[in-house]
């Protein structure tokens, strides 16, 4: 995705950190309930401290849907999250993404035209009824495709329930774009990774399989992944277990299967926060997810020993693009009466189809 982010004006670049934070607070006071700031758990501390609500993808989607009276929502997260908020809100509401280049590398691994081509190939191979499910980390156009084809959307917080529903509706589950989330959840449900699942490589005819294999395999996993969560390995877990007996390992389900299998727990960012907040004082934790969240967990739980599973930086570079200076700029424009900066708007047809898919998800839970 190539979207050009206008350069921050000099004024916002040269301000001191304190002035930036004071300006944000003053703007928030002036805007009152006309503007709400949402912050994903991977955002920088300098941004999260100003968020009205923080959460994982599921929680933030629900909050956006329920903010029916708020004209402006500033989404400090990544592009697919802001698109989802736009889909879930009314025409009179507007969503801003403070840095337009805050995309998601995983979402970019499932282009809708590739999905459409694969879908047609699978049908031509004689596959039975296919239920498409896309992880919320996907483009609005893919959410729309899924909505138009009887499918739905999941997040890391509800994937098991959604996949259970999808498998009850058809003969095949086609899961986009995160192979790891799909594999981890289906394995936990009792499916065999070899017999019941195949990896669909969109660069190969029929995903790299025979028509017979396609027809007889229940679960098709799109070949996508998160480059940040690919940095956690089984070796890191083994090393830590020998160095720190009694350590608890918790990882995000975007990690590879061998990592999730070797961990004590896996869950969405919100579920990781809850597990650690509820843990006993003195407990030792290693966490396999993005660096900002792990560092915040360590700071907020001084009674526990919390470190990252990967001793080197596991940073989501796109989440990291949004700074308090971008936020100050968006809010200042609103205070000045200018049009909302960096609006994210999904065309009405795509939004309607995506909304169908999202409403199916909300109805499952
Ligand atoms: P959560 O929904 O668990 O917050 O995950 C979002 C994400 O992008 C993880 O990489
Ligand atoms: Fe996307 Fe991975 Fe970043 Fe999450 S951590 S937003 S999946 S690139």
Coordinates of N, CA and C and ligand atoms in Angstrom, one line a residue, residues 40-42 55-58 78 80-81 104 135-137 155-157 226 229 252 254 267-270 289 319, ligand 1:
X40 N -4.8 1.5 20.1 CA -4.5 0.1 20.1 C -3.3 -0.1 21.1
X41 N -3.3 -1.3 21.7 CA -2.3 -1.6 22.7 C -0.8 -1.5 22.2
X42 N -0.6 -1.5 20.9 CA 0.8 -1.5 20.4 C 1.2 0.0 20.2
X55 N -7.6 -0.7 23.6 CA -8.1 -2.1 23.5 C -7.4 -2.9 22.4
X56 N -7.9 -4.2 22.3 CA -7.5 -5.0 21.1 C -8.4 -4.7 20.0
X57 N -8.2 -5.4 18.9 CA -9.0 -5.1 17.7 C -10.5 -5.2 17.9
X58 N -10.9 -6.3 18.7 CA -12.3 -6.6 18.9 C -12.9 -5.5 19.8
X78 N -3.7 1.0 13.2 CA -3.3 0.9 11.8 C -4.5 1.0 10.9
X80 N -6.3 -0.9 8.8 CA -7.5 -1.7 8.7 C -8.4 -1.4 9.9
X81 N -7.8 -1.0 11.0 CA -8.6 -0.7 12.2 C -9.5 0.6 12.0
X104 N -0.7 -2.4 7.7 CA -0.4 -3.7 8.4 C 0.1 -4.6 7.3
X135 N -9.5 -12.7 9.0 CA -9.1 -12.0 10.2 C -9.3 -10.6 10.0
X136 N -9.6 -9.9 11.1 CA -9.9 -8.4 10.9 C -8.7 -7.6 10.4
X137 N -7.5 -8.2 10.5 CA -6.3 -7.6 9.9 C -6.4 -7.8 8.4
X155 N -11.4 -11.9 15.1 CA -10.3 -11.2 15.6 C -9.5 -12.3 16.4
X156 N -8.4 -11.9 17.0 CA -7.6 -12.9 17.8 C -8.4 -13.2 19.1
X157 N -9.3 -12.3 19.4 CA -10.1 -12.6 20.7 C -11.3 -13.5 20.5
X226 N 2.3 -12.5 10.1 CA 2.8 -11.2 10.7 C 4.3 -11.2 10.8
X229 N 5.4 -11.0 14.6 CA 5.3 -12.2 15.5 C 6.1 -13.4 14.9
X252 N 1.0 -14.1 21.5 CA -0.1 -13.8 20.6 C -0.3 -15.0 19.6
X254 N -0.8 -15.0 16.6 CA -0.2 -14.8 15.3 C 1.2 -15.4 15.3
X267 N -3.2 -15.5 23.5 CA -4.4 -14.7 23.5 C -4.2 -13.4 22.8
X268 N -5.3 -12.7 22.6 CA -5.3 -11.3 22.0 C -4.5 -10.4 22.9
X269 N -4.2 -9.2 22.5 CA -3.5 -8.3 23.3 C -4.3 -8.0 24.6
X270 N -5.6 -7.8 24.5 CA -6.4 -7.6 25.7 C -6.3 -8.8 26.7
X289 N 4.8 -10.8 22.1 CA 4.1 -9.8 21.3 C 4.8 -8.5 21.2
X319 N 2.7 0.5 13.4 CA 2.0 1.1 14.6 C 2.9 2.2 15.1
Ligands
LIG1 P1 -5.2 -7.8 18.8 O1 -6.6 -7.8 18.2 O2 -4.9 -9.0 19.6 O3 -5.0 -6.5 19.5 O4 -4.2 -7.9 17.6 C1 -4.0 -7.0 16.6 C2 -2.8 -7.2 15.9 O5 -2.5 -6.6 14.9 C3 -1.8 -8.1 16.5 O6 -0.7 -8.1 15.7

